[in-house]
Short mmCIF file of C-alpha atoms in Angstrom, two decimals:
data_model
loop_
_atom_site.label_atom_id
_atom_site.label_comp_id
_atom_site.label_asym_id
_atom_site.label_seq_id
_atom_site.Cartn_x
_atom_site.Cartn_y
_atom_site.Cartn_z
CA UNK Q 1 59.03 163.43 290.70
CA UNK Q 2 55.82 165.69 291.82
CA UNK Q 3 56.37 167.13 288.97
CA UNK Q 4 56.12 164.34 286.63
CA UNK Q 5 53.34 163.16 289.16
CA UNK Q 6 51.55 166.57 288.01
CA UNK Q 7 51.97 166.25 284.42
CA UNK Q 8 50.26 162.56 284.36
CA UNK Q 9 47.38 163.90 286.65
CA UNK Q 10 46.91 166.74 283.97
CA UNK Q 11 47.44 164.44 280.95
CA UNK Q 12 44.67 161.96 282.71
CA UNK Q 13 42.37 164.68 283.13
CA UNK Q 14 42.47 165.86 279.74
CA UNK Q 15 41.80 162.20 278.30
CA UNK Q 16 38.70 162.46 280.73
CA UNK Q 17 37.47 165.26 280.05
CA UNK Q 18 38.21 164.64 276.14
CA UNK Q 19 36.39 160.83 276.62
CA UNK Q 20 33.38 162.58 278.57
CA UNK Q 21 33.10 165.49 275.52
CA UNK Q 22 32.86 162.62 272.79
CA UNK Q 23 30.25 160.54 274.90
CA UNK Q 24 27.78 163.69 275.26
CA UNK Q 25 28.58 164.34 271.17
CA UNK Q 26 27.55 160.97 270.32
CA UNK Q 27 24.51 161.22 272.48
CA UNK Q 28 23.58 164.64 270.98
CA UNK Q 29 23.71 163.05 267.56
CA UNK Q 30 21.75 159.72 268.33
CA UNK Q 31 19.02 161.54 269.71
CA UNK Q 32 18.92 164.34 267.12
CA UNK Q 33 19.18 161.05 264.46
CA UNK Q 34 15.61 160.23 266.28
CA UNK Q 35 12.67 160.91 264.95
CA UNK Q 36 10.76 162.76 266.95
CA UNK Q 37 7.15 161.32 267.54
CA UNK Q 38 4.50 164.01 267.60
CA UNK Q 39 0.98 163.29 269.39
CA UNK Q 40 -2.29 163.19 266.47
CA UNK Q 41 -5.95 162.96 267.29
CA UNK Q 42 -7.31 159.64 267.07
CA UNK Q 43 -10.08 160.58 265.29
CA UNK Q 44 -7.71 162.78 262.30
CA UNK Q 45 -8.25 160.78 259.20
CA UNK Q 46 -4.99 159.25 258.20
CA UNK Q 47 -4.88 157.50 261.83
CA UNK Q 48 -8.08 156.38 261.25
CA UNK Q 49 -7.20 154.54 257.75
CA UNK Q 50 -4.17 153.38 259.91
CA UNK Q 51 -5.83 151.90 262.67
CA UNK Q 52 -7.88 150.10 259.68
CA UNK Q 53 -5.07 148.91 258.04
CA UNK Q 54 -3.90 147.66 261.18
CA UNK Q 55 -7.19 145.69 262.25
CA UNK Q 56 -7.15 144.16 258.87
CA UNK Q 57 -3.62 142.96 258.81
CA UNK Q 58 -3.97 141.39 262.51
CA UNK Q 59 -7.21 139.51 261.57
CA UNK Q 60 -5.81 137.86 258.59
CA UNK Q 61 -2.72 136.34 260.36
CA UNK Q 62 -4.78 133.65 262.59
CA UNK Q 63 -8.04 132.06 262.26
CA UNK Q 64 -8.44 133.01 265.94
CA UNK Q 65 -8.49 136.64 265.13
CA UNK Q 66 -11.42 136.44 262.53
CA UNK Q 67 -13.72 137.93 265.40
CA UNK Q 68 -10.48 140.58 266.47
CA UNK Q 69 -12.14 144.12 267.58
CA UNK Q 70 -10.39 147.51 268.47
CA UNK Q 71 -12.69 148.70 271.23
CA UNK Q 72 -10.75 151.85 271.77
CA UNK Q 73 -7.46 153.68 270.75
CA UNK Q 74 -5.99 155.25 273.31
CA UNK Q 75 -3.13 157.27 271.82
CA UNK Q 76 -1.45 157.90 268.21
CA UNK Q 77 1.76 159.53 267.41
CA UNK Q 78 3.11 159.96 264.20
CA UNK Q 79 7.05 159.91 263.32
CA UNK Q 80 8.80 160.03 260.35
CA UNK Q 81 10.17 156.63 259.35
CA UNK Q 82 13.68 156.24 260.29
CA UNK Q 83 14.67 155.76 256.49
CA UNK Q 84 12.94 158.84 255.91
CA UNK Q 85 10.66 157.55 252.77
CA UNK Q 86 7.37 157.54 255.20
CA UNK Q 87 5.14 157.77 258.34
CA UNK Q 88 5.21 155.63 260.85
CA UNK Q 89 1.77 155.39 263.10
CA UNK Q 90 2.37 154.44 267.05
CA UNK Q 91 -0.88 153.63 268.28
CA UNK Q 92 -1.48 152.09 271.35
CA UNK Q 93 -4.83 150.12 271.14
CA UNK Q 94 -7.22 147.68 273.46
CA UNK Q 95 -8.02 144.32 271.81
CA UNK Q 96 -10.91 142.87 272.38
CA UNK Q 97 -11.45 139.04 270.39
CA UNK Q 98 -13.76 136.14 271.07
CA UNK Q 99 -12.81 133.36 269.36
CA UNK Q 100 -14.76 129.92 268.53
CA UNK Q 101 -12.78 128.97 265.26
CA UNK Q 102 -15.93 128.75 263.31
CA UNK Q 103 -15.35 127.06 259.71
CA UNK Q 104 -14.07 127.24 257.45
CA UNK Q 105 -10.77 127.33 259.34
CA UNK Q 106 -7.52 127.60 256.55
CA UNK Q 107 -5.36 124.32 256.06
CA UNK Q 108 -2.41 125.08 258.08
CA UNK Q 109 -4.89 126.69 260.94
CA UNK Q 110 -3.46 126.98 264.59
CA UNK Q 111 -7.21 128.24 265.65
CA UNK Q 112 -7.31 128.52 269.65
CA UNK Q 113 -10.60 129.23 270.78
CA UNK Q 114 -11.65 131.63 273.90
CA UNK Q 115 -10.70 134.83 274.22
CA UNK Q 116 -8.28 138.09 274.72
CA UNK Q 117 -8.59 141.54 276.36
CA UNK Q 118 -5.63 143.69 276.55
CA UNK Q 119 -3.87 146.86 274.94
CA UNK Q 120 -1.35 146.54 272.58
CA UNK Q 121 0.96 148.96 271.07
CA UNK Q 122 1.18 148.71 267.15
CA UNK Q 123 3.07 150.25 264.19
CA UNK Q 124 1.67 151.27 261.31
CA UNK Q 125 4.31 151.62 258.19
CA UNK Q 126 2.96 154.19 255.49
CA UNK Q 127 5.31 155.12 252.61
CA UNK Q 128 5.57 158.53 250.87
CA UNK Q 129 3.13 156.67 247.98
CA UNK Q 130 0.61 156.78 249.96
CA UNK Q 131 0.16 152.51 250.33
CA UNK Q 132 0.88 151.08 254.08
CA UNK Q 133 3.90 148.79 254.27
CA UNK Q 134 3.06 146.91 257.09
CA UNK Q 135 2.49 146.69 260.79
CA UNK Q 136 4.63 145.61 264.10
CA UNK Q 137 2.55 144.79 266.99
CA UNK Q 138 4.32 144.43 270.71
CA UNK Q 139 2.82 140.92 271.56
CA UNK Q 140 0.06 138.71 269.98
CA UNK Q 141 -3.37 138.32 271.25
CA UNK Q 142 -2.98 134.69 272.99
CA UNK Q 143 -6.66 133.16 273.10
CA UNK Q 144 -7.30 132.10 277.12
CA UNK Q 145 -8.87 128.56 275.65
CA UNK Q 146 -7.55 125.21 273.82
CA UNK Q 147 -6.78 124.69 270.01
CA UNK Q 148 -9.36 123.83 267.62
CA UNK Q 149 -9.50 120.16 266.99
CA UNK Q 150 -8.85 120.64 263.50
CA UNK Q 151 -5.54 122.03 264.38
CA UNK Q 152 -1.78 120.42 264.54
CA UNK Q 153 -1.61 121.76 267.99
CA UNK Q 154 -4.66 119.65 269.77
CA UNK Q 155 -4.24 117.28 272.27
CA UNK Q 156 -8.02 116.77 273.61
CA UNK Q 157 -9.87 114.47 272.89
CA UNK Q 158 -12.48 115.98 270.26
CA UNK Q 159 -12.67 114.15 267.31
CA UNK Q 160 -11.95 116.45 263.99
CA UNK Q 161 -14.19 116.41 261.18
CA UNK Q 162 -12.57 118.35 258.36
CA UNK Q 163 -15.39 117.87 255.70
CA UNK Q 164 -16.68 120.89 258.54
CA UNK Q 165 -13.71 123.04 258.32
CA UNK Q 166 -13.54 123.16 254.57
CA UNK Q 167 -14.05 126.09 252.26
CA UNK Q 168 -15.60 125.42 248.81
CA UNK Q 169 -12.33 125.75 247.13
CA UNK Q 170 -10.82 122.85 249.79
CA UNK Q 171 -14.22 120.90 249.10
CA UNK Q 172 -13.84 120.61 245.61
CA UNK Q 173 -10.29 118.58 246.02
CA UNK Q 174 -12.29 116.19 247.40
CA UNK Q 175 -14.95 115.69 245.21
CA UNK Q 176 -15.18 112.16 243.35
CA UNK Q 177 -16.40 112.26 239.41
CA UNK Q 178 -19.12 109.44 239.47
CA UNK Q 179 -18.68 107.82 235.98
CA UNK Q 180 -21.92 106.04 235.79
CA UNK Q 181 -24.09 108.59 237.35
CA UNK Q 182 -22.37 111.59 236.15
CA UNK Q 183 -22.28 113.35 239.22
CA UNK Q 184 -19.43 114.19 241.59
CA UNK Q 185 -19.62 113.22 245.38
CA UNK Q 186 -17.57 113.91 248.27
CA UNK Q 187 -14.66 111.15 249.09
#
């Protein structure tokens, strides 16, 4: 009986030590399937035309970040893309916006006025091409103030006058052709 005892205690051990070996092989190979991120200058000139890319992207997905600012990047790393056909940009960032939701705000606007400090970390995609693929950014600027009135989201009691908020494009939807005086004026 010990010795049977001993041969299970052996056996149990090996499975162990065999379960522990293929835990620290599949942690060797995850990390070595990491990119590695290496550090850049801020000011080298591909993290530059990211950090552009990046500005311009976040400003066009909200009337409240018309007025969006980088005041400062703080770091940049660079790591190939995990699909290995690019660069990816980590740069961590502080925000700076003001918004007042000025017109002309878009037709589906959520525009919430008042205004965001903070530091953000963002992704830049670049491909192998050359052309930028896109961004991630950790968390959205949230404006400190209420929604425009102009927008779905209002609940005050401003009044909304949309003939305000229109571009020229919008504008001329609503334009009336004035048979007997030949002119068009708004509805």
């Amino acid at each position: 009986k010990a010795r049977d005892f001993a041969e299970e205690s052996n056996m149990a051990a090996r499975r162990l030590l065999l379960a522990l070996s293929l835990l620290l092989s599949l942690s060797l190979v995850a990390d070595a399937a990491k990119p590695k991120r290496k550090t850049v200058s801020i000011e080298d000139e591909e993290t530059v035309k990211a950090r552009d890319f990046a500005l311009s992207e976040i400003i066009k997905l909200s009337d409240s970040y018309r007025d969006l600012k980088f005041n400062k990047v703080m770091s940049a790393e660079t790591a190939r893309s995990a699909f290995a056909d690019g660069t990816n940009y980590f740069l961590k960032v502080e925000i700076e916006c003001t918004s007042v939701c000025a017109a002309p705000l878009s037709p589906a606007s959520t525009c919430r006025r008042g205004h965001y400090k903070g530091v953000n970390e963002i992704i830049v995609f670049e491909k192998d091409d050359g052309h930028y693929d896109g961004i991630a950014i950790d968390e959205f600027p949230q404006m400190d103030g209420e929604y425009h009135p102009c927008t779905p989201s209002y609940k005050g009691p401003e009044k909304c006058n949309p003939a305000e908020h229109r571009t020229p494009e919008q504008a001329a939807l609503f334009l009336d052709y004035d048979e007997g005086e030949g002119k068009k004026s708004e509805l």
